[in-house]
CSV table of C-alpha atoms and ligand atoms in Angstrom, one decimal:
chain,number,residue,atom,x,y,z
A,618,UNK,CA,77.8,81.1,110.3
A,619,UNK,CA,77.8,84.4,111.4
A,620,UNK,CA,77.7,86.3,107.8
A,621,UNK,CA,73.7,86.8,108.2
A,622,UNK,CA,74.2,88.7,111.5
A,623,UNK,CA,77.5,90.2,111.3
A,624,UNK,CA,77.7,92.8,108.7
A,625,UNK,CA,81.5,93.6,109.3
A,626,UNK,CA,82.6,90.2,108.3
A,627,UNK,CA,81.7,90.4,105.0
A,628,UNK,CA,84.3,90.5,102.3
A,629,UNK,CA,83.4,94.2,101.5
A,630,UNK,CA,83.1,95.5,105.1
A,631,UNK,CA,86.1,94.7,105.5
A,632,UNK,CA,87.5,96.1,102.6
A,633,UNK,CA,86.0,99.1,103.1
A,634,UNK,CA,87.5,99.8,107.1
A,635,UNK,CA,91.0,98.7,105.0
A,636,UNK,CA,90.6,101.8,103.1
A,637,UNK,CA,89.5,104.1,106.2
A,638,UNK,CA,92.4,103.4,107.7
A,639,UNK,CA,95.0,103.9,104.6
A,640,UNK,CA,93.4,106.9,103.8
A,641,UNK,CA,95.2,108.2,107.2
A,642,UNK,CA,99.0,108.5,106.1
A,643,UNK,CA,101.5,111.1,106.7
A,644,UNK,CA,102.6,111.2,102.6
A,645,UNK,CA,99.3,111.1,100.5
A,646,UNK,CA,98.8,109.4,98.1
A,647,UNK,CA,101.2,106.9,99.1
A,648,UNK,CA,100.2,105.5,103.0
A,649,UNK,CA,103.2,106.1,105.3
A,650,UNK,CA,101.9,106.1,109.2
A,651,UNK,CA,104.8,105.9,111.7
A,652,UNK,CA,104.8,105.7,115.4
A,653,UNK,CA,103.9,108.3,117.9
A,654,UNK,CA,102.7,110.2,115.0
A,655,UNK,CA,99.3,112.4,114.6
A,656,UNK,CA,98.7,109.8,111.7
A,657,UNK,CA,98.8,106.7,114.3
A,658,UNK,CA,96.4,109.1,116.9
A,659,UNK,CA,93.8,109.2,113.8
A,660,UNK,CA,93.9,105.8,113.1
A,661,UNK,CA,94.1,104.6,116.8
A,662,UNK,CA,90.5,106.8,117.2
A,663,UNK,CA,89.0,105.0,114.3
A,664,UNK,CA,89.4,101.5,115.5
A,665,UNK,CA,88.7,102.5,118.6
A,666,UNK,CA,85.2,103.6,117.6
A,667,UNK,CA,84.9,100.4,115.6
A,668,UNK,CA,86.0,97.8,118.7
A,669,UNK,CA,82.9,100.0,120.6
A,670,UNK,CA,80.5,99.5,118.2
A,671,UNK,CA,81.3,95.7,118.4
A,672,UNK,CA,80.5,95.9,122.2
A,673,UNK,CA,84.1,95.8,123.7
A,674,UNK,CA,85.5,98.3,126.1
A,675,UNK,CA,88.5,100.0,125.1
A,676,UNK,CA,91.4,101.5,126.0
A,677,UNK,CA,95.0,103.0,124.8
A,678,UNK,CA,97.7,101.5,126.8
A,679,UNK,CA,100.8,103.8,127.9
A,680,UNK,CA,102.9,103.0,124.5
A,681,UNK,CA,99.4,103.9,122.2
A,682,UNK,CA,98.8,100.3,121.8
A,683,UNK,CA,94.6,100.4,121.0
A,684,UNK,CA,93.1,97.8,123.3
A,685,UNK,CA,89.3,96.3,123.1
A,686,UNK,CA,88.0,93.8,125.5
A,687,UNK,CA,84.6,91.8,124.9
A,688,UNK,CA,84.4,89.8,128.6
A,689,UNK,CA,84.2,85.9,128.6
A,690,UNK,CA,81.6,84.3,130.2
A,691,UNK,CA,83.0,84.5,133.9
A,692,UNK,CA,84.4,88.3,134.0
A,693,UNK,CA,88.0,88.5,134.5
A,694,UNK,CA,88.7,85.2,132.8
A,695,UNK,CA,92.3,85.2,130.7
A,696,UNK,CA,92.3,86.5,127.4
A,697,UNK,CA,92.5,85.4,123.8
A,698,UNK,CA,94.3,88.3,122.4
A,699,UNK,CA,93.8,88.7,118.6
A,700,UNK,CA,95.2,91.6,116.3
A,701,UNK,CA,98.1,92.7,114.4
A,702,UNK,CA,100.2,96.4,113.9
A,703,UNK,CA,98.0,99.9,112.8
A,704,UNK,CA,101.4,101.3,112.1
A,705,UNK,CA,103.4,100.6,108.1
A,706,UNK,CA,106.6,100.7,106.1
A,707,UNK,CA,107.2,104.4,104.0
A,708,UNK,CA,104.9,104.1,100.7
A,709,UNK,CA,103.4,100.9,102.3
A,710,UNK,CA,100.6,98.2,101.0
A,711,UNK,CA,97.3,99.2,103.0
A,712,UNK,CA,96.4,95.1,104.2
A,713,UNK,CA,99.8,94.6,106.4
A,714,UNK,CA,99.3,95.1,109.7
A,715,UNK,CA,95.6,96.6,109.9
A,716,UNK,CA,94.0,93.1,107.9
A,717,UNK,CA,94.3,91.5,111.0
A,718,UNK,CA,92.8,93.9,113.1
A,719,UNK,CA,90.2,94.7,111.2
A,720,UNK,CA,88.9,91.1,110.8
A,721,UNK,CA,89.4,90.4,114.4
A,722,UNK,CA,86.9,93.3,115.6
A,723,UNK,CA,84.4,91.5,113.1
A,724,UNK,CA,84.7,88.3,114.8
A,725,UNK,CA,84.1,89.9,117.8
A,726,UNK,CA,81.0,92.2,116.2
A,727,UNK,CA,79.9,88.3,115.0
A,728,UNK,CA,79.9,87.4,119.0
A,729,UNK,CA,78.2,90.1,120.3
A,730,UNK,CA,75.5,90.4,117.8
A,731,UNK,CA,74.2,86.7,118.6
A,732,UNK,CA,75.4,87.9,122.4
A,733,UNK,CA,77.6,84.8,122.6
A,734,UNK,CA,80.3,84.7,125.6
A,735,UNK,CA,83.1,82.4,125.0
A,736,UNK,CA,85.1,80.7,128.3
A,737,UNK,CA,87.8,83.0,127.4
A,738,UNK,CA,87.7,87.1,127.4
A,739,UNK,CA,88.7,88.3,123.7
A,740,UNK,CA,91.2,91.5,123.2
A,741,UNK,CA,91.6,92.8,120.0
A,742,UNK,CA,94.9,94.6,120.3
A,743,UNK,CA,95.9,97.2,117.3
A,744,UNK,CA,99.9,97.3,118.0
A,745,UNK,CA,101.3,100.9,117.7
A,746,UNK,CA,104.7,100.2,116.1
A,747,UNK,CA,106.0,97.1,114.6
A,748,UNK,CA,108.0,98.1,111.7
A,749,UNK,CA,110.5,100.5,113.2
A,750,UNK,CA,110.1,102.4,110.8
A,751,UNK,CA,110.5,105.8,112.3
A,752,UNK,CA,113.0,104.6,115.1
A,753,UNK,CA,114.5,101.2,113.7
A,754,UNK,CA,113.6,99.2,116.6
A,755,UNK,CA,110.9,97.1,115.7
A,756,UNK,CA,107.5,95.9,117.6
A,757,UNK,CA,107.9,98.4,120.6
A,758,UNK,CA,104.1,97.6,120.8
A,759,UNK,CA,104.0,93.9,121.2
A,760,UNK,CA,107.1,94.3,123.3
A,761,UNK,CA,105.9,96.7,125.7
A,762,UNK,CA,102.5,94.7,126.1
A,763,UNK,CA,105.1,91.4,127.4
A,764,UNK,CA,106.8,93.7,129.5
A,765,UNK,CA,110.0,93.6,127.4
A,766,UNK,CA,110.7,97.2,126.1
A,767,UNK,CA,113.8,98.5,125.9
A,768,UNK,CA,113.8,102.0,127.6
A,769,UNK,CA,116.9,103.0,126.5
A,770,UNK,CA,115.5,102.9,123.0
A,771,UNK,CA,113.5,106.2,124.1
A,772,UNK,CA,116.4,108.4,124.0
A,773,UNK,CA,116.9,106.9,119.5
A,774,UNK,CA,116.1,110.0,117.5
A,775,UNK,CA,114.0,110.1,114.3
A,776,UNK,CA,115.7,111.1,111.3
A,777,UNK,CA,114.5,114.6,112.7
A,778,UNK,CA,116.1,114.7,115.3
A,779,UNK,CA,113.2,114.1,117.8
A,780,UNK,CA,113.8,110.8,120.2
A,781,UNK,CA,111.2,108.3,121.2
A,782,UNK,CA,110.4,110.1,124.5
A,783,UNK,CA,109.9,113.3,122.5
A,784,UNK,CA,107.7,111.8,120.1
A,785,UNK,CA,105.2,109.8,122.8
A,786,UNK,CA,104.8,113.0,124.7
A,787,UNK,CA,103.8,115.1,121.7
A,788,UNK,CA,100.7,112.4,121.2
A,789,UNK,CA,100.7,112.9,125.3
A,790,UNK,CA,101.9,109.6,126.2
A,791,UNK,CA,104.3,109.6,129.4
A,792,UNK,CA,107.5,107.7,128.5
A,793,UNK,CA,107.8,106.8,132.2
A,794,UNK,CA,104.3,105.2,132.1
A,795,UNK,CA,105.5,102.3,129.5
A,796,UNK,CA,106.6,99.6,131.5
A,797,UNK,CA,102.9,100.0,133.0
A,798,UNK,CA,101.6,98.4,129.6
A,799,UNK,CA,103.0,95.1,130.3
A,800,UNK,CA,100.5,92.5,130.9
A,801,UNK,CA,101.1,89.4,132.7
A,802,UNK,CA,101.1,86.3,131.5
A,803,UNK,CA,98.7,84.8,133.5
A,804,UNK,CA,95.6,87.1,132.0
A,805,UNK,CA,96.4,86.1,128.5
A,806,UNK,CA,95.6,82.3,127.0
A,807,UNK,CA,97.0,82.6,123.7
A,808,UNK,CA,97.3,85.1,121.1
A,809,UNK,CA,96.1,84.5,117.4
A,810,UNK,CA,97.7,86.8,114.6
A,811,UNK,CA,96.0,86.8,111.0
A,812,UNK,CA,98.1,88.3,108.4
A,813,UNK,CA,98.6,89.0,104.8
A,814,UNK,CA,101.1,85.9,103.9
A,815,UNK,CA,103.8,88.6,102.5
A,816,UNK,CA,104.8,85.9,99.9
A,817,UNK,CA,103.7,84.2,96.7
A,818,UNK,CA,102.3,80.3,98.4
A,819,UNK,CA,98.9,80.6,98.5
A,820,UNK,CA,98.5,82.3,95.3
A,821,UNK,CA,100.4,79.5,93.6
A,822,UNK,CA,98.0,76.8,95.4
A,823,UNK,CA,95.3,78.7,94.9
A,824,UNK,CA,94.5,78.7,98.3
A,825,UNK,CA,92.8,82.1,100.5
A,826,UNK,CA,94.2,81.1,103.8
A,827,UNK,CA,96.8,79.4,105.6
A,828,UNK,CA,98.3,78.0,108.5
A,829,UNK,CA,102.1,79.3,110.1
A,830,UNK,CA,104.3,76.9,111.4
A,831,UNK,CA,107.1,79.2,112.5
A,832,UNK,CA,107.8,82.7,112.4
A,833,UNK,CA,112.0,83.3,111.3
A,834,UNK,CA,114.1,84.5,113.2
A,835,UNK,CA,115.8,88.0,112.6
A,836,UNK,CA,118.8,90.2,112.9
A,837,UNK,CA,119.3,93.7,111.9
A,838,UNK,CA,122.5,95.5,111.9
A,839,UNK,CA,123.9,98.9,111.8
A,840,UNK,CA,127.0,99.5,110.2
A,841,UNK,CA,128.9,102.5,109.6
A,842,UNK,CA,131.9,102.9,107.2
A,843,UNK,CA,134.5,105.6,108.4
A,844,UNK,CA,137.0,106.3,105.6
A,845,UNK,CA,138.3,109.8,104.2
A,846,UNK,CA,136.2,112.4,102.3
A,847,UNK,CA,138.4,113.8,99.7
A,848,UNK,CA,138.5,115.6,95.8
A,849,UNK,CA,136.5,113.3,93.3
A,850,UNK,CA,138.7,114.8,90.9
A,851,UNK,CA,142.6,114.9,93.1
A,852,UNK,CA,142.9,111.8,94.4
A,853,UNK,CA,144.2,109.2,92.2
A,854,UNK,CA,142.2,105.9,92.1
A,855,UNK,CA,143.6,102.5,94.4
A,856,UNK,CA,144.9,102.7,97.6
A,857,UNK,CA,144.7,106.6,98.7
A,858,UNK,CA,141.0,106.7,98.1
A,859,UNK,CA,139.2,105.7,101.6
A,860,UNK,CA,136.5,105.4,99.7
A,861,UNK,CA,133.5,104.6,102.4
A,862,UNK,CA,130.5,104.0,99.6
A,863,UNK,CA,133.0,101.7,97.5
A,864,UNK,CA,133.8,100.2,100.7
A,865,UNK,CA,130.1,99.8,101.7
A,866,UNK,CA,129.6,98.7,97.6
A,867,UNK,CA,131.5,95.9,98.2
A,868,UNK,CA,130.3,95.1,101.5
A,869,UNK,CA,126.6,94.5,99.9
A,870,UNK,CA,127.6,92.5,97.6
A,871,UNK,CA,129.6,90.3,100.2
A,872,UNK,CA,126.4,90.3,102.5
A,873,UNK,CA,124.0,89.5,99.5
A,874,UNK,CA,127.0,86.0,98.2
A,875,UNK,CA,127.1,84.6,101.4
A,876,UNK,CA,123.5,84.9,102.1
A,877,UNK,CA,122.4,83.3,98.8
A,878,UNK,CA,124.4,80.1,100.0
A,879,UNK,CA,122.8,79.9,103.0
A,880,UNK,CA,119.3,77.8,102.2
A,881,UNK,CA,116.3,79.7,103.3
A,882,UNK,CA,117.7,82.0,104.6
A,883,UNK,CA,118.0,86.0,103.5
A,884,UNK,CA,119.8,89.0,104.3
A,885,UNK,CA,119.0,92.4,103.0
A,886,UNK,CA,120.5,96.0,103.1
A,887,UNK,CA,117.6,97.9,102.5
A,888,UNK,CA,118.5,101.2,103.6
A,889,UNK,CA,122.4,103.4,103.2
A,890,UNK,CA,123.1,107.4,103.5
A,891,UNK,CA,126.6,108.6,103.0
A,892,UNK,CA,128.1,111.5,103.8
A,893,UNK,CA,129.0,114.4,102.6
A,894,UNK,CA,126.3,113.3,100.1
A,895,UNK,CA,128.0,115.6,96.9
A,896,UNK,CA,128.7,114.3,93.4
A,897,UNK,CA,132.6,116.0,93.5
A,898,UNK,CA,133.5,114.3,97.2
A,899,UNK,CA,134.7,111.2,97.7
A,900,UNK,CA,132.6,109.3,100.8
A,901,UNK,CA,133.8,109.7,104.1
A,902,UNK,CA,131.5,107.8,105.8
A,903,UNK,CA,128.2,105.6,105.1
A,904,UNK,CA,125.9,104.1,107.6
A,905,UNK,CA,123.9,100.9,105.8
A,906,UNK,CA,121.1,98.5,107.3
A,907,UNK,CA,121.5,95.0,107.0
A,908,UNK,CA,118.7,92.9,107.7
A,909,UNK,CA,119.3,89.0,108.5
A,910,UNK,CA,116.6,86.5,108.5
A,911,UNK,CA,116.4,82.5,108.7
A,912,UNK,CA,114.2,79.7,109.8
A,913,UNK,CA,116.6,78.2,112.3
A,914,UNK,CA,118.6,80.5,114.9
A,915,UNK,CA,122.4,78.6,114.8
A,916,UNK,CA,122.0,79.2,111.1
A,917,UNK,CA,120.8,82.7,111.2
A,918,UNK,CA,123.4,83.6,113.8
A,919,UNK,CA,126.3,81.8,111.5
A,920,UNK,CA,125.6,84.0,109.1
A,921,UNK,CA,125.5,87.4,110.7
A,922,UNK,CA,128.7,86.6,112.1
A,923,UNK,CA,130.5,85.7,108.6
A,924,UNK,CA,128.8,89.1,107.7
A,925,UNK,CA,130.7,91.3,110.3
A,926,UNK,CA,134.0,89.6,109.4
A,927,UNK,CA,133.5,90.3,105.9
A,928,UNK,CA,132.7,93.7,106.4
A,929,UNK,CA,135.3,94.0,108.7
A,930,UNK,CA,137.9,92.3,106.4
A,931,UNK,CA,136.9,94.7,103.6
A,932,UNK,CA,137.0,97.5,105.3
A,933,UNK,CA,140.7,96.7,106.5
A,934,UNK,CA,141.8,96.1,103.0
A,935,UNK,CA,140.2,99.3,101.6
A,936,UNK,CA,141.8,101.4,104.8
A,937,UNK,CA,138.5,102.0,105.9
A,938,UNK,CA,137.4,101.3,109.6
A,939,UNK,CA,134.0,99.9,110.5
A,940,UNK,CA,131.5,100.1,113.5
A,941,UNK,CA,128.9,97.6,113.5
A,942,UNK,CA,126.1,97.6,115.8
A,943,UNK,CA,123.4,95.3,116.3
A,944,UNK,CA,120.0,96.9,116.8
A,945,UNK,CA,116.8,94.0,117.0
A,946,UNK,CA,117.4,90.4,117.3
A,947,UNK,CA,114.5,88.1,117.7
A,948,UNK,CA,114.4,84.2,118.1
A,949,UNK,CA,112.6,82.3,115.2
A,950,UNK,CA,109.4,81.8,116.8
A,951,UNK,CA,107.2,77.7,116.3
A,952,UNK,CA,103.9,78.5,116.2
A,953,UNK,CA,101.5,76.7,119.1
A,954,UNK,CA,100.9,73.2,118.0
A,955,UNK,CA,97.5,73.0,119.8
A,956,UNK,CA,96.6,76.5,117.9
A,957,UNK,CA,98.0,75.3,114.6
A,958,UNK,CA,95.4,72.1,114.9
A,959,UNK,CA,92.6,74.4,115.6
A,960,UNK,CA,93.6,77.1,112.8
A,961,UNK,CA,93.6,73.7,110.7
A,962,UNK,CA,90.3,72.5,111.9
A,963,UNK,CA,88.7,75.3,110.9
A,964,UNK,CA,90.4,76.2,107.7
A,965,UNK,CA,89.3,72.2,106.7
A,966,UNK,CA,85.6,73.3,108.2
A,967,UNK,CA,85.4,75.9,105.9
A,968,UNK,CA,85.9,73.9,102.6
A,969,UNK,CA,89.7,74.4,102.0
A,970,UNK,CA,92.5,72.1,101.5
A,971,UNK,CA,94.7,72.9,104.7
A,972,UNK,CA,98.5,73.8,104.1
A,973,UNK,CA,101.2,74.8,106.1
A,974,UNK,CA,103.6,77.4,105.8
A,975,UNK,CA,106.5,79.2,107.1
A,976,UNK,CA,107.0,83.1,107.6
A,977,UNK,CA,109.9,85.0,106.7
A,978,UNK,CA,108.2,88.2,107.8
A,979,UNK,CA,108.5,89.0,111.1
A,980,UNK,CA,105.2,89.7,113.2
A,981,UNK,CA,104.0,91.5,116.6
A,982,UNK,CA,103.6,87.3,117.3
A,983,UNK,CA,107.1,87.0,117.7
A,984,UNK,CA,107.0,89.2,121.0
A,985,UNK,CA,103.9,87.7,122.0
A,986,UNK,CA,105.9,83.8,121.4
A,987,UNK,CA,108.3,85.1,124.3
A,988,UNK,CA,105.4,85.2,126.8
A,989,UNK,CA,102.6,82.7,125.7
A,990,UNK,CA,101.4,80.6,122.7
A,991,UNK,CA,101.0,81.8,119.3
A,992,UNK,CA,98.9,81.0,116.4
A,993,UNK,CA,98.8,83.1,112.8
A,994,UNK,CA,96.2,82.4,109.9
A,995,UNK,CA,97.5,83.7,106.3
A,996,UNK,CA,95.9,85.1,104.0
A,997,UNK,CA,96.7,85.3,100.1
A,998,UNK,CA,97.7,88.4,98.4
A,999,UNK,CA,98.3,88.9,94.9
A,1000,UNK,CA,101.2,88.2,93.8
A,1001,UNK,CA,102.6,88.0,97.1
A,1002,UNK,CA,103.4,91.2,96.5
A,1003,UNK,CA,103.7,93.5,100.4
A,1004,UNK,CA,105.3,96.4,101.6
A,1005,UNK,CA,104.2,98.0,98.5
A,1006,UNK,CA,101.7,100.4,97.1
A,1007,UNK,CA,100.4,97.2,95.0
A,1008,UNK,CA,99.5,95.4,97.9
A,1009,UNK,CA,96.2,93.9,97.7
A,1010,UNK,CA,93.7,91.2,99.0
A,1011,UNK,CA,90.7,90.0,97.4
A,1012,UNK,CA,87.2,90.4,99.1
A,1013,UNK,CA,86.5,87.0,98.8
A,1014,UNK,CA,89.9,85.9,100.6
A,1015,UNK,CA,89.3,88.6,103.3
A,1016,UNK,CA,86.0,87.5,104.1
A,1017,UNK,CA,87.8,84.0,103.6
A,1018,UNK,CA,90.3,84.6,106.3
A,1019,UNK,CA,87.5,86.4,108.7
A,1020,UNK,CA,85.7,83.4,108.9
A,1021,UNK,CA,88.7,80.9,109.8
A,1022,UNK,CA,89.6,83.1,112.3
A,1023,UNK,CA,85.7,83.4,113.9
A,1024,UNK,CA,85.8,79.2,113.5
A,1025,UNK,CA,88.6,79.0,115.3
A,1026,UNK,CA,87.1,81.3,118.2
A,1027,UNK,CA,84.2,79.2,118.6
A,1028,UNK,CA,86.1,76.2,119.2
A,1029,UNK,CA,86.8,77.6,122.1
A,1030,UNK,CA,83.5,77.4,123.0
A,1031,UNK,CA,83.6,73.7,122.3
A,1032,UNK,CA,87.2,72.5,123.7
A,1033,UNK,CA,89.0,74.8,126.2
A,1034,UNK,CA,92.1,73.6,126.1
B,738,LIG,O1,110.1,93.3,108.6
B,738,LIG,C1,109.2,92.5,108.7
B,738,LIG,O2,109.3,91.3,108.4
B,738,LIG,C2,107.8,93.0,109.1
B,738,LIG,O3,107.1,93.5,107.9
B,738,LIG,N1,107.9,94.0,110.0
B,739,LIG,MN1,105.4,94.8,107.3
B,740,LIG,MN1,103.0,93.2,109.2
């Protein structure tokens, strides 16, 4: 196995480039690195250095995606794409996102050392944006690359005021150059996503890595709550008070009821401003989030539709009037059967017990499920814990999850599908 020759799949290698890369963050000490940002420039030039020193030629596509290519044994052949997002969530965990693009580089490193050429190219993609977190729409990366971004989305501002189109040109990136970053289907064999598991499974079977069925399916929502700013201290309680944030109160707690009846299935508002914002002045308008996830799509889209009519039925009864607007829907996405045996194969080859699992995070795989066939390996983090400052992985299950995911590579050497 390729530990004795490849330095950068060991547990601590890996660790090590995990903590390069969060020590590039917009809001030390916490790690906040948003899209289009000098942050995701700094990061973007570090992998890039380490996907050359593993022998790949590299690039940055038009919408900053970092690209590395390590040829197959004909030139040209299709691609295995591997890899996972460079970009995070505000105060995030370090091991979402850049895990999986840091063990993929040391697969490839493994390959190149023992100057092995697989039937296949390899690309080792490090996705610019998959959170949203700066512009709310999620995976632009992963949905340029399958020729699916949504160019009106370049004229969304940041909460600064600065749109998408402002933002790529200030890392000099030409907004009219993205749709050149979509790659047809026919250069790419599969795509294989390995990824911190986000959730408490493994830990509880004691297991470091894992194989993902299906990838949920997601919704998010806008809404905004129009009522009628007035004295906190004039207008008498009941019905004269338009009271958008009581409004929007109730509204949660409707979304968070009829979610919790709905069996594996979640909804979240994670994020809400309201305006004018002062302790003496009643709300006269809020703008929440609501986030919408579940395993099977009729389900999911049930319940963002008994959503809107609650919000819209409270907002009627508190004479408050409500826009809704849906910004990101994605399909729940199966994973590849044919990848899932080979994730399995090699997970069982390297001594552990092989489980399945689901995801309830979403994933730059779910763009990459609308074009060709996906695979994920997880891999256990304590206490499931993600999106987080406490976010952590074990060397051992690192190193763990490296080698699964270098197994499953060479049995492409074997079996080409
Ligand atoms: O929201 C998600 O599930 C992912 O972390 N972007
Ligand atoms: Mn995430
Ligand atoms: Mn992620």
């Amino acid at each position: 196995m390729p530990h004795r020759h490849a330095p950068q799949m060991d547990g601590r290698a890996i660790t090590a480039r995990i903590n390069a890369l969060a020590a590039i963050t917009a809001e030390p000490p916490g790690l906040t690195r948003v899209f289009a940002s000098p942050e995701q420039l700094r990061a973007s030039a570090l992998v890039l250095g380490w996907m050359r020193d593993a022998g790949m030629a590299v690039h940055t596509d038009a919408i900053g995606n970092v690209v590395g290519r390590y040829e197959g044994a004909t030139p040209g052949a299709p691609a295995l794409l591997l890899g996972s997002h460079l970009d995070s969530v505000r105060d995030a965990g370090r091991w979402d996102g850049p895990l999986g693009v840091v063990c993929a580089i040391a697969c490839v490193e493994a390959l190149h050392l023992e100057q092995r050429r697989l039937p296949y190219a390899i690309e080792v993609i490090g996705f610019a944006d998959e959170e949203g977190t700066r512009f709310g729409a999620t995976m632009l990366g992963s949905r340029a690359l399958t020729g699916r971004f949504d160019p009106l989305l370049l004229e969304r501002p940041d909460d600064a005021g600065i749109t998408m189109a402002e933002a790529l040109r200030s890392i000099g990136l030409d907004p009219a150059a993205i749709a050149g970053a979509a790659r047809p289907a026919a250069e790419i064999a599969a795509y294989l996503e390995l990824h911190i598991e986000q959730g408490p499974v493994l830990e509880q079977r004691d297991l470091p890595v894992g194989c993902v069925i299906a990838i949920d399916g997601q919704t998010r929502l806008s809404v905004t709550l129009h009522g009628m700013a007035g004295h906190a201290g004039t207008v008498p309680m009941g019905g004269r008070r338009q009271d958008a944030l009581a409004a929007a109160a109730a509204c949660i707690l409707a979304i968070e009821e009829l979610a919790g009846r709905e069996d594996g299935a979640v909804a979240t508002v994670g994020r809400l401003e309201a305006w004018p914002g002062a302790v003496n002045v009643i709300a006269g308008r809020v703008t929440f989030s609501v986030d919408v996830r579940a395993p099977e799509d009729p389900q999911r889209l049930r319940l963002v539709a008994a959503i809107r009519a609650a919000i819209l039925r409270i907002g009627t009864n508190r004479g408050v009037r409500a826009a809704i607007e849906q910004t990101h829907e994605l399909p729940a996405s199966p994973c590849d059967p044919a990848l899932r045996r080979r994730i399995a194969a090699a997970i069982a080859a390297e001594g552990h017990e092989v489980i399945d699992l689901p995801s309830g995070a979403g994933h730059d795989a779910m763009a990459l499920a609308q074009l060709v066939p996906i695979g994920m390996i997880f891999v256990r983090c304590r206490n499931g814990i993600s999106h987080h400052p406490d976010e952590h992985v074990a060397t051992a299950d690192a190193e763990a999850g490296a080698r699964v995911l270098h197994r499953v590579l060479l049995g492409f050497a074997e079996t080409t599908p």
